[in-house]
Short mmCIF file of C-alpha atoms and ligand atoms in Angstrom, two decimals:
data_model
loop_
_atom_site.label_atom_id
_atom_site.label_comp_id
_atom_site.label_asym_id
_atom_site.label_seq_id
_atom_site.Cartn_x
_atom_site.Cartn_y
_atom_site.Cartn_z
CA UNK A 1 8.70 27.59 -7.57
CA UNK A 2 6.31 30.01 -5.67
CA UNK A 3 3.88 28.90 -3.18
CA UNK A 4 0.15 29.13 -4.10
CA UNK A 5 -1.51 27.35 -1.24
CA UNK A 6 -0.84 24.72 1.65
CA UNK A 7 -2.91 22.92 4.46
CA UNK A 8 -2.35 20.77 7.01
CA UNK A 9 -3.78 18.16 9.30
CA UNK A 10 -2.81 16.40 12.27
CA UNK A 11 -5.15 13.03 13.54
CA UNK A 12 -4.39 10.00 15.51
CA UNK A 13 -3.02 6.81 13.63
CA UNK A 14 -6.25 4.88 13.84
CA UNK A 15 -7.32 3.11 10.78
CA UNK A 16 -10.40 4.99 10.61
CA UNK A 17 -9.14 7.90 9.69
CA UNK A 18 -7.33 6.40 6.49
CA UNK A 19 -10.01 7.37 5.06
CA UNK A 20 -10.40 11.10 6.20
CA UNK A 21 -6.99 11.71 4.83
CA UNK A 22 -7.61 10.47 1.56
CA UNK A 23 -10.37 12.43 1.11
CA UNK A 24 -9.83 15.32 2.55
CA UNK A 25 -6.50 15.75 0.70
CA UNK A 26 -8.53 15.26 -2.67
CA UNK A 27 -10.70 17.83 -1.41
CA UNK A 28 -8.39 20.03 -0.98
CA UNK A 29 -6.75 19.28 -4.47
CA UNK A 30 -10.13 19.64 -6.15
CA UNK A 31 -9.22 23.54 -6.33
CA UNK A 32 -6.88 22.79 -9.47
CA UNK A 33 -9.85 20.83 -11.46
CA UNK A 34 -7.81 17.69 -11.33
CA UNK A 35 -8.82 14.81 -13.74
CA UNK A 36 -10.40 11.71 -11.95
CA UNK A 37 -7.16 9.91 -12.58
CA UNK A 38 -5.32 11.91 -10.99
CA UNK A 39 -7.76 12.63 -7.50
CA UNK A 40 -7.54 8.60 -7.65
CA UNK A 41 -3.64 8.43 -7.73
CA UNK A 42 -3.69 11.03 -5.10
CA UNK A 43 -5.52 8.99 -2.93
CA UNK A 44 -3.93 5.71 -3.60
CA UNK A 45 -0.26 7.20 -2.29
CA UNK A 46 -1.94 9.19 0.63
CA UNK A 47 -3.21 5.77 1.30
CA UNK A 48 -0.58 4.08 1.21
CA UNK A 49 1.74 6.39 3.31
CA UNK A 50 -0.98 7.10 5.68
CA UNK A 51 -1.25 3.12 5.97
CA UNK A 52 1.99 2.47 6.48
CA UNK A 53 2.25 5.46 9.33
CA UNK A 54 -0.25 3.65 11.12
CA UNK A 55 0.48 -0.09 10.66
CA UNK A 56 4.41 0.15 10.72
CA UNK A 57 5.22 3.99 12.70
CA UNK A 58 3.00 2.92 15.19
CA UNK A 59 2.40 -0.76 15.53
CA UNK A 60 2.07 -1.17 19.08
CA UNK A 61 1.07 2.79 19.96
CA UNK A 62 -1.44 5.11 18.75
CA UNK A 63 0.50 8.33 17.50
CA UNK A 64 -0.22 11.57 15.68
CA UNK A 65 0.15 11.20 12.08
CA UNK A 66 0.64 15.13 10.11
CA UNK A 67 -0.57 15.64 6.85
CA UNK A 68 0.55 18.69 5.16
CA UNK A 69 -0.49 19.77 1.03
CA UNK A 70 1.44 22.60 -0.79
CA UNK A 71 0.18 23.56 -4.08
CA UNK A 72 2.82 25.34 -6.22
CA UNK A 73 2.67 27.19 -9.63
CA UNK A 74 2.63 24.96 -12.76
CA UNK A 75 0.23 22.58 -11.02
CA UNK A 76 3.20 21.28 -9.01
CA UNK A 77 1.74 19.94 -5.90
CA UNK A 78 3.82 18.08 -2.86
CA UNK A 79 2.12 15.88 0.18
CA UNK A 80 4.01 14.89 3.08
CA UNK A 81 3.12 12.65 5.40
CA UNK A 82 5.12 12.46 8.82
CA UNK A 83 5.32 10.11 11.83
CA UNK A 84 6.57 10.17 14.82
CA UNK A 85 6.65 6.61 15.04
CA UNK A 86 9.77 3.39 15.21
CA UNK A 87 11.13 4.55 11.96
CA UNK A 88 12.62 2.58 9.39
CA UNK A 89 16.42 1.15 9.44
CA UNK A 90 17.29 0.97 5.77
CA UNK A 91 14.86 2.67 3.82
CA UNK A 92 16.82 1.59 0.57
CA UNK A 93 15.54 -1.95 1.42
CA UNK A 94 12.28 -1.23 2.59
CA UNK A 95 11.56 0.46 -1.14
CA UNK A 96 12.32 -2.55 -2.50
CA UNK A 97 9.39 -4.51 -4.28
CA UNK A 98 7.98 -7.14 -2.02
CA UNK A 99 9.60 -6.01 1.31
CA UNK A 100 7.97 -6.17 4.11
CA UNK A 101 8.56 -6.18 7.96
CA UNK A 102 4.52 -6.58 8.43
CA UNK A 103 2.71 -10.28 8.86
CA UNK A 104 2.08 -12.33 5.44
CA UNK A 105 -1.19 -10.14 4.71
CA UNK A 106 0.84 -7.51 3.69
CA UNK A 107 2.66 -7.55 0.22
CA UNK A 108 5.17 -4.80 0.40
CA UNK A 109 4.32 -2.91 -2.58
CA UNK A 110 3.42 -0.17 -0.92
CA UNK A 111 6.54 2.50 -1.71
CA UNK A 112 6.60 0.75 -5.53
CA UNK A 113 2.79 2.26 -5.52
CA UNK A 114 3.78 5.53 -4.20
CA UNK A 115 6.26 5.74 -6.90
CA UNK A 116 4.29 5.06 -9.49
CA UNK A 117 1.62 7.38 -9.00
CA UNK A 118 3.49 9.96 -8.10
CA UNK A 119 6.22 12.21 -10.21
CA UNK A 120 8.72 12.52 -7.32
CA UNK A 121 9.35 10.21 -3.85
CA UNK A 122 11.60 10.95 -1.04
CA UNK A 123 11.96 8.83 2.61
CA UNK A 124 13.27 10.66 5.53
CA UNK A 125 13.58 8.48 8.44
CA UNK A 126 15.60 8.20 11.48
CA UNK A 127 15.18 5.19 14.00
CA UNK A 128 12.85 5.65 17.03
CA UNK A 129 12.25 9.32 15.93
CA UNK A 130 9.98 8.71 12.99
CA UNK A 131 9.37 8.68 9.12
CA UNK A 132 8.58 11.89 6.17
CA UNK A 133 7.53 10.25 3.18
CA UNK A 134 7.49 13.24 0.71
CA UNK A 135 5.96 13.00 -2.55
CA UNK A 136 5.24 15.07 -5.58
CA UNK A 137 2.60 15.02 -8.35
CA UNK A 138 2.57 17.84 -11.37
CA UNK A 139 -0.81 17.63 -12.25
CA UNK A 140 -1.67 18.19 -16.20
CA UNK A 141 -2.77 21.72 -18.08
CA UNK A 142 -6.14 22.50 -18.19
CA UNK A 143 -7.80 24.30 -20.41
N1 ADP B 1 6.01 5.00 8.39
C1 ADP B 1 6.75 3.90 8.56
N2 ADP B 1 7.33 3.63 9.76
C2 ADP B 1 8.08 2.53 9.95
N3 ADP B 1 8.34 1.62 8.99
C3 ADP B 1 7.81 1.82 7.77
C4 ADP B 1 6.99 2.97 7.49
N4 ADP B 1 6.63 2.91 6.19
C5 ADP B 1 7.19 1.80 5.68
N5 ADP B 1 7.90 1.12 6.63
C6 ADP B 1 8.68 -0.12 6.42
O1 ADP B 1 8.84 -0.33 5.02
C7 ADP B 1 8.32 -1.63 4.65
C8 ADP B 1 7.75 -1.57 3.25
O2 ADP B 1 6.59 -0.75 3.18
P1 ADP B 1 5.54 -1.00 2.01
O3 ADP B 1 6.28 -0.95 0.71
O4 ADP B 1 4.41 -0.05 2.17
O5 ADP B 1 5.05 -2.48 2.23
P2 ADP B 1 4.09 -3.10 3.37
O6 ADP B 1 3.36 -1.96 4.03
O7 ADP B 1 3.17 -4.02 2.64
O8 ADP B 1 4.99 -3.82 4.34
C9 ADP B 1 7.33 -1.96 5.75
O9 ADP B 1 7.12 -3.35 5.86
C10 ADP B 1 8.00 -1.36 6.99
O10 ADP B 1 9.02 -2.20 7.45
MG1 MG B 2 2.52 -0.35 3.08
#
């Protein structure tokens, strides 16, 4: 697997810039003529992990949230999305469907999202250090 290109971002976890990292990792993606399905699954699980960085990592702080996009050969690209935030005790648990430490407006789906629009999902966390949600998307040939 050989290394074709990579970025990275760093910004503080305020909601407002949700938005920014959806977008600008699409943007970045947009250099392998992705279909609109997949620019829109992209941004649903940066969404999601960004979200979750900012509501969960760092519920009571503001912290710096790091994006970083690798693009690999065969269309193979990987997003991580790290916090130093509270971190999460038993990530086996918090994958489940429906969990959710957040108040009753949340509905805990959103690691079942992650893993259905991407091909690969991996949770590093360690208490009161922070969380690297890792996942992977092979995006389809083009012409
Ligand atoms: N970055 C994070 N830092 C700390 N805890 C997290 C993080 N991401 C997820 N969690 C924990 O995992 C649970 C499940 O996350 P998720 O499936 O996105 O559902 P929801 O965000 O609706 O609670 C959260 O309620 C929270 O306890
Ligand atoms: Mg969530």
């Amino acid at each position: 697997m050989s290394l074709i290109n990579k970025m990275q971002i760093t910004f503080p976890s305020r909601s407002v810039n949700e938005g920014f990292a959806r977008v600008s990792t699409a943007s970045f993606i947009s250099q392998l003529d992705p279909t609109l399905e997949e620019i829109s699954d992209i941004k649903t699980i940066v969404s999601e992990a960004v979200t979750n960085s900012i509501v969960h990592g760092y519920a009571d702080r503001e912290g710096e949230i790091i994006i970083s996009v690798y693009i690999y050969d065969n269309r193979r690209v990987r997003i991580t999305v790290k916090d130093r935030g509270v971190g999460i005790p038993d990530i086996k648990k918090a994958m489940e469907a429906c969990f959710t430490t957040g108040s009753e407006d949340r509905a805990g789906m959103g690691f079942t999202i992650m893993q259905t629009f991407s091909d690969k999902l991996k949770v590093r966390s360690v208490q009161n250090r922070g969380t690297i949600v890792t996942m992977e998307k092979i995006l389809c040939p083009r012409p």
